[in-house]
PDB file of C-alpha atoms in Angstrom:
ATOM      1  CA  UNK F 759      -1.521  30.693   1.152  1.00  0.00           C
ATOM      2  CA  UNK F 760      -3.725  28.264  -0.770  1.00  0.00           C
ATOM      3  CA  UNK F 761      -4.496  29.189  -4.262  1.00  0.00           C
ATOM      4  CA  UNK F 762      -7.887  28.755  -5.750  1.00  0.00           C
ATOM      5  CA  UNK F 763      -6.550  25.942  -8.091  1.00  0.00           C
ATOM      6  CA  UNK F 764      -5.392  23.974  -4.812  1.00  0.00           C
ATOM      7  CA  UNK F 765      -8.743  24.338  -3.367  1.00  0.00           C
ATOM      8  CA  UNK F 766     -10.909  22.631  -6.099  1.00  0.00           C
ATOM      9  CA  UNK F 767     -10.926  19.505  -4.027  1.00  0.00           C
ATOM     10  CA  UNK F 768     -12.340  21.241  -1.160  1.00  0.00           C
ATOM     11  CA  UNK F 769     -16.270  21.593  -0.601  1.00  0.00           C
ATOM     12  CA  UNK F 770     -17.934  25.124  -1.012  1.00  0.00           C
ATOM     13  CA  UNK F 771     -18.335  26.197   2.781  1.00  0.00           C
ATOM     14  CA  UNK F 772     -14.927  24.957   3.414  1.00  0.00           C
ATOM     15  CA  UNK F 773     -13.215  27.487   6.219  1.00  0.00           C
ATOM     16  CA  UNK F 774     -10.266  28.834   4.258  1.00  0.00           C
ATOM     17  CA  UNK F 775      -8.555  30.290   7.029  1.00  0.00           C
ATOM     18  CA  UNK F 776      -8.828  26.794   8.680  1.00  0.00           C
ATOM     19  CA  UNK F 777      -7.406  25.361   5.512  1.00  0.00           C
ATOM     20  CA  UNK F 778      -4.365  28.112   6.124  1.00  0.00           C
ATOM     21  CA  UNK F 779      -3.875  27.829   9.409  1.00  0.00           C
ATOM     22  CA  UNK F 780      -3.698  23.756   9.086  1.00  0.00           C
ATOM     23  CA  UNK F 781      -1.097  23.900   6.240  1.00  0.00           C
ATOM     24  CA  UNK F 782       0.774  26.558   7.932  1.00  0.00           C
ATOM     25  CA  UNK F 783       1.280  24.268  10.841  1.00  0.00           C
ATOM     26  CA  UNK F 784       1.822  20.998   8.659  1.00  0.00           C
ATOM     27  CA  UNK F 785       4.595  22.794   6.883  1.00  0.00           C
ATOM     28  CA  UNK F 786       6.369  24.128   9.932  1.00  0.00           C
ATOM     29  CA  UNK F 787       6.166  20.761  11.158  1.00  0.00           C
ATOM     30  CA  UNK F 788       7.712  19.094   8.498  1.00  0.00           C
ATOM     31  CA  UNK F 789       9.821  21.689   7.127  1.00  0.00           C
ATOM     32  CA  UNK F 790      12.868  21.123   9.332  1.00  0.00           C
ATOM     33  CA  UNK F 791      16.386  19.542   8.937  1.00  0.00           C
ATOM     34  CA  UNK F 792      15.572  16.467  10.915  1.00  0.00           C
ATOM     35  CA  UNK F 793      12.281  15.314   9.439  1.00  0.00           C
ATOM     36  CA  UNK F 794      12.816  15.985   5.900  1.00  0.00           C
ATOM     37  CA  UNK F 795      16.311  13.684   6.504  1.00  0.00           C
ATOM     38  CA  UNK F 796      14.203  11.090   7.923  1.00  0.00           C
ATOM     39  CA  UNK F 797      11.302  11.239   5.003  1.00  0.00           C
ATOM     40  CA  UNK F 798      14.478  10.763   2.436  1.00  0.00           C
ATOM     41  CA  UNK F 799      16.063   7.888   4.814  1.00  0.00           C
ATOM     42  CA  UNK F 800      12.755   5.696   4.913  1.00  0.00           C
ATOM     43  CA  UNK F 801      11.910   6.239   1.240  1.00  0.00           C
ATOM     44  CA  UNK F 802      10.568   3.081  -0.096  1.00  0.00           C
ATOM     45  CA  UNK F 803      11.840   1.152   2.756  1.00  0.00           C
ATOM     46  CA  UNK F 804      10.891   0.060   6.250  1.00  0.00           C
ATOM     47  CA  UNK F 805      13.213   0.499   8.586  1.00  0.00           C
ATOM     48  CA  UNK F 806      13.370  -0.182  12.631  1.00  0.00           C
ATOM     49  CA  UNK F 807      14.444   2.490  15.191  1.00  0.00           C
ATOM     50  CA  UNK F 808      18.397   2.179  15.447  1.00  0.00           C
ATOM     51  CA  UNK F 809      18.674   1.633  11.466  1.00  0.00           C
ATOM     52  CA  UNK F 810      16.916   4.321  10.841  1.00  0.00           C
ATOM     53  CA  UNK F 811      19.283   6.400  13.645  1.00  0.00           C
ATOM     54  CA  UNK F 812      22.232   4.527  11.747  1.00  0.00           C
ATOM     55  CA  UNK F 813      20.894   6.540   8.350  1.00  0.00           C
ATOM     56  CA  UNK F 814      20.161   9.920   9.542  1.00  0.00           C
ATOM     57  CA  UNK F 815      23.390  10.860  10.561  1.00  0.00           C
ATOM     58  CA  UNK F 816      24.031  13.120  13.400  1.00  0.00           C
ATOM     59  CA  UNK F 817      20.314  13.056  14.558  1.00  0.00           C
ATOM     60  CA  UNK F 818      20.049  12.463  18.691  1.00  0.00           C
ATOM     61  CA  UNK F 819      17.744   9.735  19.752  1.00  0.00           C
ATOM     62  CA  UNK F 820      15.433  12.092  21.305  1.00  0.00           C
ATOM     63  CA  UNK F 821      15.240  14.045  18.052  1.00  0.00           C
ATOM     64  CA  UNK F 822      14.459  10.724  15.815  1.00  0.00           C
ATOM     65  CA  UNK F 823      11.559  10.673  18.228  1.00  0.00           C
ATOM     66  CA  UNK F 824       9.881  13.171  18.438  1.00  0.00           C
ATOM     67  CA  UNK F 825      10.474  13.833  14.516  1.00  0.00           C
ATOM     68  CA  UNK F 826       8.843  10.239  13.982  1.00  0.00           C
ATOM     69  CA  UNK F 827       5.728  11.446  16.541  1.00  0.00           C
ATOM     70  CA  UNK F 828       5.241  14.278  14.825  1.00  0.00           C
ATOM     71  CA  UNK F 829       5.767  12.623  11.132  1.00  0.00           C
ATOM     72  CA  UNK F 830       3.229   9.988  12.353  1.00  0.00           C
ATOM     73  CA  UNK F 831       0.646  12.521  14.119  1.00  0.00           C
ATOM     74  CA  UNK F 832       0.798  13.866  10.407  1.00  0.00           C
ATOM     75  CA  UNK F 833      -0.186  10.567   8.675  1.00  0.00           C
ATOM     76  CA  UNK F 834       3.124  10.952   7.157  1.00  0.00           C
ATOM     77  CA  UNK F 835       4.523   7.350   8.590  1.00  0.00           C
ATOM     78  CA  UNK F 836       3.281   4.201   9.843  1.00  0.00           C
ATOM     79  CA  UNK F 837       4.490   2.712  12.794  1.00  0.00           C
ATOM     80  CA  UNK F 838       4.602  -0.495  13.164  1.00  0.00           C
ATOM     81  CA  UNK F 839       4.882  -2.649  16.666  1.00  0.00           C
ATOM     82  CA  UNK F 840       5.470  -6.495  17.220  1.00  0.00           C
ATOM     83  CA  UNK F 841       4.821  -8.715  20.433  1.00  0.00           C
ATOM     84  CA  UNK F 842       7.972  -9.356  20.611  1.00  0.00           C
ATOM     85  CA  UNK F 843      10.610  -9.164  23.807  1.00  0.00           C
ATOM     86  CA  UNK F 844      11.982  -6.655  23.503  1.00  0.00           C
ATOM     87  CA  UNK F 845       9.450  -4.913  21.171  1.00  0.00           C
ATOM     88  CA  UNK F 846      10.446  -4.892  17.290  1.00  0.00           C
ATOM     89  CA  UNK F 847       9.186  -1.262  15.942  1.00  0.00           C
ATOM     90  CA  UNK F 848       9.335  -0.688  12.135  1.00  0.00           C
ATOM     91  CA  UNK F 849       8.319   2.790  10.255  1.00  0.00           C
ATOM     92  CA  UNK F 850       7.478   3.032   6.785  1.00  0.00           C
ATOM     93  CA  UNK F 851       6.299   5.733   4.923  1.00  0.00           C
ATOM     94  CA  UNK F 852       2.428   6.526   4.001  1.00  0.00           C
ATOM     95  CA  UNK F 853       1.197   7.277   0.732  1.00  0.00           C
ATOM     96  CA  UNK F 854       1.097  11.044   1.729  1.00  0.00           C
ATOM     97  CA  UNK F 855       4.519  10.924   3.190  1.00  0.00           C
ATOM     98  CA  UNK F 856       5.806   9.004  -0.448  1.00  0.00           C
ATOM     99  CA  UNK F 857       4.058  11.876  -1.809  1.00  0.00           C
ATOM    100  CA  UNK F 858       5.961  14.571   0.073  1.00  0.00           C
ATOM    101  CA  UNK F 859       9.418  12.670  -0.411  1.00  0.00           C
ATOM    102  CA  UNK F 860       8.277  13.116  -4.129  1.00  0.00           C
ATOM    103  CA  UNK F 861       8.512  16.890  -3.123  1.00  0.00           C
ATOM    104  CA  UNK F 862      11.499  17.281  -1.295  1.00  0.00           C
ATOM    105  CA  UNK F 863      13.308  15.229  -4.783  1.00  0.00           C
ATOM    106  CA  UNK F 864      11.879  18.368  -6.520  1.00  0.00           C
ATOM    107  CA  UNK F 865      12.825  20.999  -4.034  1.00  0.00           C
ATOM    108  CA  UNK F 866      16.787  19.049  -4.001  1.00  0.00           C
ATOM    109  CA  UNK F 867      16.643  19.222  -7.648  1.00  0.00           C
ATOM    110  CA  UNK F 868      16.075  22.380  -8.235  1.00  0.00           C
ATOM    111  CA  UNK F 869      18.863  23.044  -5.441  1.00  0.00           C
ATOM    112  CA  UNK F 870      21.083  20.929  -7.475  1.00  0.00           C
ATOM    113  CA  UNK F 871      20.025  22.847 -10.912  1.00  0.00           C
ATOM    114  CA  UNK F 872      20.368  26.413  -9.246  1.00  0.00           C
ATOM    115  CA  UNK F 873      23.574  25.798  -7.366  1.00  0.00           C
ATOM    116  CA  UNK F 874      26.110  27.891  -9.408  1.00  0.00           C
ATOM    117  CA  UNK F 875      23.838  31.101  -9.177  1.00  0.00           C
ATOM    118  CA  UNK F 876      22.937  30.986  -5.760  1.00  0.00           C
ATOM    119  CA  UNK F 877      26.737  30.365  -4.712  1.00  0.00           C
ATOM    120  CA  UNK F 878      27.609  33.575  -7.177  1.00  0.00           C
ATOM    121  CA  UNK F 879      24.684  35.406  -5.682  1.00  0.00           C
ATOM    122  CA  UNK F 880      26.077  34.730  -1.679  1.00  0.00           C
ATOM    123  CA  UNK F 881      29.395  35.573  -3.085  1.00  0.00           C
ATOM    124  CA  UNK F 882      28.202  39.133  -4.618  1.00  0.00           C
ATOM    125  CA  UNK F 883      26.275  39.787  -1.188  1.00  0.00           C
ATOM    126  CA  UNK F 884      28.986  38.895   1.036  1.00  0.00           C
ATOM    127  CA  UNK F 885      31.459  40.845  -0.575  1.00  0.00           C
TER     128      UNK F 885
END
């Protein structure tokens, strides 16, 4: 999975198959409909529990959290908890997270730039 140019960064006796294995699960964690929606929500901004909810439409409040444990687990967002009654929470994205939003803008706009041939391609198969 990792090419040789990725891997300059990494020292010699590095365990590649580690190095696999670990970006295999980081992807499969954060390549799913409910976490990449929440990366593009928070964006530059930080945002408390129920306004985040209030962006990601149609996400379930159990699904916000575990999406944010897992996102934070990742070092992909800060959370953020005040002494407050009730408790004030507030997420923001990391530097690594900013990083992978920067990705998923790529990934939408080459979505956005391929859209004509991948419609005329489903309608050729599903003919």
């Amino acid at each position: 999975m990792a090419s040789k140019q990725l891997l300059k960064g990494l020292p010699e006796d590095a365990d590649l198959r580690r190095v696999d294995s670990l970006a295999r699960e980081i992807f499969s964690d954060v390549a799913n409909k409910w976490a990449l929606l929440i990366v593009e929500a928070l964006g530059e901004r930080t945002l408390r529990f129920s306004e985040l909810r209030d962006e990601v439409e149609g996400v379930s409040h159990k699904m916000l959290t575990q999406n944010l444990r897992m996102l934070e687990r990742n070092g992909l967002v800060d959370r953020k908890v005040y002494p407050t009654v009730p408790p004030r929470v507030e997420y923001t994205l990391t530097e690594p997270g900013r990083a992978l939003r920067t990705a998923v803008d790529a990934i939408c706009g080459w979505t956005h730039q391929h859209l004509g041939h991948i419609e005329n391609a489903r309608d050729r198969f599903d003919t």
